[in-house]
């Protein structure tokens, strides 16, 4: 039987999860499966990764995804408020909870702080006050706690792995 | 099957690893315990195979280096990814550990003797809960950064 892979993250679901569904499954049916699996609230919304609006319940999954399946996000809020600090300036913007850290970094570094693509590649988003640097594919909604859906980042340089070894045999 | 091999096989079956394969960022090539061969795709489309030694996984970090699957040996230095003088060259150094380990804080061979990395680069220290994806994300990022340059390849 033909199936479609759904990879998803969500509020309280930071690690990527996976289910297989039939191509004719509707968003309503997928929502029911995931709500039961994770004990989500009844008003949970489903987003496609990096899309701004939640999916309508009547949509059929085969019309929403490519050959590799679909990447989705489960969340109760429509938006997450994101703050990014860099060089003494803080910017903010609202993103859908399925927005990836990669997309947010691009917005902050290239669009707002006017870095080139290459310069942006030398920087990472780090959650403010921590050493946590979420991977590029992390959905912003996994980093929040409803109803206070906001995340604060610092845009930091990706440091060179360096330094003398404490024992002999180092390359330096 | 020993617990470390069982844990490794479960790790590469996780969605976080599989989604990287779906996105053509990396792929599992083979498991010949305790070695695991994974291809990681660079920004020019070239695939570099890493041979991981996963003894003690996941409590003990893996160690990995570029591998030549045809010759069944360490990849010749001329075929390693090249640096333009930036941060990739420190990590991909054929002279480090005979080419069997990348100079990364999450690498078992490289973290030894580098206790200062625990405070200097905490985000790059091995996290057993993150699994091989943590190592692969760091390598994939390096192979896509501006410092990456392909090796000079000659037609055979």
Short mmCIF file of N, CA and C in Angstrom, two decimals, chain B residues 39-114:
data_model
loop_
_atom_site.label_atom_id
_atom_site.label_comp_id
_atom_site.label_asym_id
_atom_site.label_seq_id
_atom_site.Cartn_x
_atom_site.Cartn_y
_atom_site.Cartn_z
N UNK B 39 27.76 8.79 4.03
CA UNK B 39 28.15 9.81 3.06
C UNK B 39 27.52 11.14 3.42
N UNK B 40 28.31 12.20 3.36
CA UNK B 40 27.81 13.56 3.64
C UNK B 40 28.05 14.40 2.38
N UNK B 41 27.04 15.11 1.94
CA UNK B 41 27.09 15.84 0.67
C UNK B 41 27.54 17.28 0.90
N UNK B 42 28.54 17.70 0.12
CA UNK B 42 29.06 19.07 0.20
C UNK B 42 28.25 19.99 -0.72
N UNK B 43 28.56 21.27 -0.64
CA UNK B 43 27.76 22.25 -1.40
C UNK B 43 27.97 22.14 -2.91
N UNK B 44 29.05 21.48 -3.33
CA UNK B 44 29.24 21.27 -4.76
C UNK B 44 28.66 19.93 -5.22
N UNK B 45 27.96 19.25 -4.32
CA UNK B 45 27.32 17.98 -4.66
C UNK B 45 28.20 16.77 -4.43
N UNK B 46 29.49 17.00 -4.12
CA UNK B 46 30.39 15.87 -3.88
C UNK B 46 30.07 15.20 -2.56
N UNK B 47 30.10 13.86 -2.56
CA UNK B 47 29.82 13.13 -1.33
C UNK B 47 31.12 12.65 -0.70
N UNK B 48 31.33 13.03 0.54
CA UNK B 48 32.48 12.54 1.31
C UNK B 48 31.99 11.45 2.24
N UNK B 49 32.63 10.29 2.18
CA UNK B 49 32.26 9.19 3.06
C UNK B 49 33.06 9.30 4.35
N UNK B 50 32.37 9.22 5.47
CA UNK B 50 33.04 9.17 6.76
C UNK B 50 32.92 7.75 7.31
N UNK B 51 34.05 7.24 7.83
CA UNK B 51 33.99 5.97 8.54
C UNK B 51 33.98 6.29 10.03
N UNK B 52 32.82 6.00 10.66
CA UNK B 52 32.69 6.20 12.10
C UNK B 52 33.09 4.92 12.82
N UNK B 53 33.80 5.09 13.93
CA UNK B 53 33.96 3.99 14.88
C UNK B 53 33.04 4.31 16.05
N UNK B 54 32.04 3.48 16.26
CA UNK B 54 30.99 3.78 17.23
C UNK B 54 31.03 2.88 18.46
N UNK B 55 32.20 2.37 18.78
CA UNK B 55 32.34 1.56 19.99
C UNK B 55 31.86 2.35 21.21
N UNK B 56 31.00 1.73 22.01
CA UNK B 56 30.52 2.37 23.22
C UNK B 56 29.39 3.35 23.02
N UNK B 57 28.84 3.42 21.80
CA UNK B 57 27.77 4.35 21.46
C UNK B 57 26.52 4.09 22.32
N UNK B 58 25.82 5.11 22.79
CA UNK B 58 26.07 6.54 22.60
C UNK B 58 26.80 7.18 23.78
N UNK B 59 27.06 6.42 24.85
CA UNK B 59 27.69 7.03 26.02
C UNK B 59 29.08 7.57 25.66
N UNK B 60 29.78 6.82 24.82
CA UNK B 60 31.09 7.26 24.34
C UNK B 60 30.92 7.92 22.98
N UNK B 61 31.55 9.08 22.74
CA UNK B 61 31.41 9.73 21.43
C UNK B 61 31.98 8.84 20.32
N UNK B 62 31.49 9.01 19.11
CA UNK B 62 32.11 8.32 17.98
C UNK B 62 33.37 9.05 17.55
N UNK B 63 34.15 8.41 16.71
CA UNK B 63 35.24 9.10 16.03
C UNK B 63 35.11 8.77 14.55
N UNK B 64 35.46 9.72 13.70
CA UNK B 64 35.22 9.51 12.26
C UNK B 64 36.24 10.25 11.42
N UNK B 65 36.55 9.69 10.26
CA UNK B 65 37.43 10.34 9.30
C UNK B 65 37.02 9.98 7.89
N UNK B 66 37.45 10.79 6.91
CA UNK B 66 37.12 10.52 5.51
C UNK B 66 37.69 9.17 5.05
N UNK B 67 36.89 8.46 4.29
CA UNK B 67 37.21 7.08 3.94
C UNK B 67 37.05 6.85 2.44
N UNK B 68 37.91 6.04 1.91
CA UNK B 68 37.84 5.65 0.50
C UNK B 68 37.22 4.25 0.45
N UNK B 69 35.99 4.17 0.02
CA UNK B 69 35.28 2.89 0.04
C UNK B 69 35.90 1.90 -0.95
N UNK B 70 36.40 2.40 -2.08
CA UNK B 70 36.95 1.48 -3.09
C UNK B 70 38.26 0.87 -2.62
N UNK B 71 39.12 1.67 -2.00
CA UNK B 71 40.42 1.19 -1.54
C UNK B 71 40.33 0.62 -0.14
N UNK B 72 39.19 0.85 0.53
CA UNK B 72 38.99 0.40 1.91
C UNK B 72 40.12 0.92 2.82
N UNK B 73 40.32 2.22 2.74
CA UNK B 73 41.35 2.85 3.56
C UNK B 73 41.03 4.33 3.76
N UNK B 74 41.86 4.97 4.56
CA UNK B 74 41.70 6.41 4.78
C UNK B 74 41.78 7.12 3.43
N UNK B 75 40.91 8.08 3.21
CA UNK B 75 40.88 8.82 1.95
C UNK B 75 42.23 9.51 1.74
N UNK B 76 42.84 9.38 0.56
CA UNK B 76 44.11 10.06 0.31
C UNK B 76 43.96 11.57 0.55
N UNK B 77 44.97 12.19 1.15
CA UNK B 77 44.87 13.62 1.49
C UNK B 77 44.51 14.52 0.31
N UNK B 78 44.91 14.13 -0.89
CA UNK B 78 44.60 14.98 -2.05
C UNK B 78 43.11 15.03 -2.33
N UNK B 79 42.36 14.08 -1.78
CA UNK B 79 40.92 14.04 -2.04
C UNK B 79 40.09 14.56 -0.88
N UNK B 80 40.77 15.06 0.17
CA UNK B 80 40.03 15.66 1.29
C UNK B 80 39.47 17.02 0.88
N UNK B 81 38.39 17.45 1.50
CA UNK B 81 37.92 18.81 1.24
C UNK B 81 39.00 19.82 1.62
N UNK B 82 39.09 20.86 0.82
CA UNK B 82 40.15 21.86 1.03
C UNK B 82 39.61 23.11 1.74
N UNK B 83 40.53 23.77 2.41
CA UNK B 83 40.20 25.02 3.11
C UNK B 83 40.75 26.20 2.34
N UNK B 84 40.05 27.31 2.42
CA UNK B 84 40.57 28.56 1.84
C UNK B 84 41.32 29.37 2.90
N UNK B 85 41.67 28.71 4.01
CA UNK B 85 42.39 29.38 5.08
C UNK B 85 41.53 29.65 6.30
N UNK B 86 40.30 29.18 6.27
CA UNK B 86 39.37 29.41 7.38
C UNK B 86 39.21 28.21 8.28
N UNK B 87 37.99 28.01 8.79
CA UNK B 87 37.78 27.06 9.88
C UNK B 87 37.65 25.61 9.44
N UNK B 88 37.43 25.36 8.15
CA UNK B 88 37.30 23.96 7.72
C UNK B 88 38.62 23.21 7.83
N UNK B 89 39.72 23.91 7.53
CA UNK B 89 41.02 23.25 7.49
C UNK B 89 41.46 22.68 8.82
N UNK B 90 41.03 23.32 9.91
CA UNK B 90 41.41 22.81 11.23
C UNK B 90 40.72 21.47 11.51
N UNK B 91 39.50 21.33 11.01
CA UNK B 91 38.71 20.12 11.28
C UNK B 91 39.12 18.98 10.34
N UNK B 92 39.26 19.29 9.05
CA UNK B 92 39.66 18.27 8.07
C UNK B 92 41.17 18.36 7.89
N UNK B 93 41.90 17.70 8.76
CA UNK B 93 43.37 17.75 8.73
C UNK B 93 43.90 16.33 8.61
N UNK B 94 44.41 15.94 7.43
CA UNK B 94 44.89 14.57 7.24
C UNK B 94 46.02 14.19 8.19
N UNK B 95 46.70 15.19 8.76
CA UNK B 95 47.80 14.90 9.66
C UNK B 95 47.38 14.60 11.08
N UNK B 96 46.12 14.77 11.39
CA UNK B 96 45.63 14.53 12.73
C UNK B 96 45.17 13.08 12.87
N UNK B 97 45.79 12.36 13.79
CA UNK B 97 45.43 10.96 14.06
C UNK B 97 45.48 10.08 12.81
N UNK B 98 46.42 10.40 11.93
CA UNK B 98 46.56 9.59 10.72
C UNK B 98 45.35 9.67 9.80
N UNK B 99 44.58 10.72 9.95
CA UNK B 99 43.41 10.89 9.08
C UNK B 99 42.20 10.10 9.52
N UNK B 100 42.25 9.49 10.69
CA UNK B 100 41.12 8.66 11.13
C UNK B 100 40.12 9.44 11.99
N UNK B 101 40.45 10.69 12.34
CA UNK B 101 39.55 11.47 13.21
C UNK B 101 39.47 12.91 12.72
N UNK B 102 38.29 13.48 12.80
CA UNK B 102 38.13 14.91 12.52
C UNK B 102 38.39 15.69 13.81
N UNK B 103 38.96 16.87 13.65
CA UNK B 103 39.34 17.68 14.80
C UNK B 103 38.10 18.46 15.28
N UNK B 104 37.20 17.71 15.90
CA UNK B 104 35.94 18.27 16.39
C UNK B 104 35.76 17.92 17.86
N UNK B 105 35.18 18.82 18.64
CA UNK B 105 34.96 18.51 20.05
C UNK B 105 34.04 17.31 20.29
N UNK B 106 33.18 16.99 19.33
CA UNK B 106 32.28 15.84 19.53
C UNK B 106 32.94 14.53 19.08
N UNK B 107 34.20 14.57 18.70
CA UNK B 107 34.91 13.35 18.26
C UNK B 107 35.67 12.74 19.45
N UNK B 108 35.54 11.44 19.62
CA UNK B 108 36.14 10.76 20.77
C UNK B 108 37.65 10.92 20.84
N UNK B 109 38.31 10.80 19.70
CA UNK B 109 39.77 10.91 19.69
C UNK B 109 40.24 12.34 19.88
N UNK B 110 39.47 13.28 19.38
CA UNK B 110 39.91 14.67 19.42
C UNK B 110 39.60 15.36 20.74
N UNK B 111 38.55 14.98 21.42
CA UNK B 111 38.22 15.62 22.70
C UNK B 111 39.26 15.24 23.76
N UNK B 112 39.89 14.09 23.59
CA UNK B 112 40.90 13.67 24.57
C UNK B 112 42.04 14.67 24.60
N UNK B 113 42.32 15.21 25.77
CA UNK B 113 43.39 16.19 25.89
C UNK B 113 42.97 17.61 25.59
N UNK B 114 41.70 17.81 25.30
CA UNK B 114 41.19 19.16 25.00
C UNK B 114 40.07 19.54 25.98
#
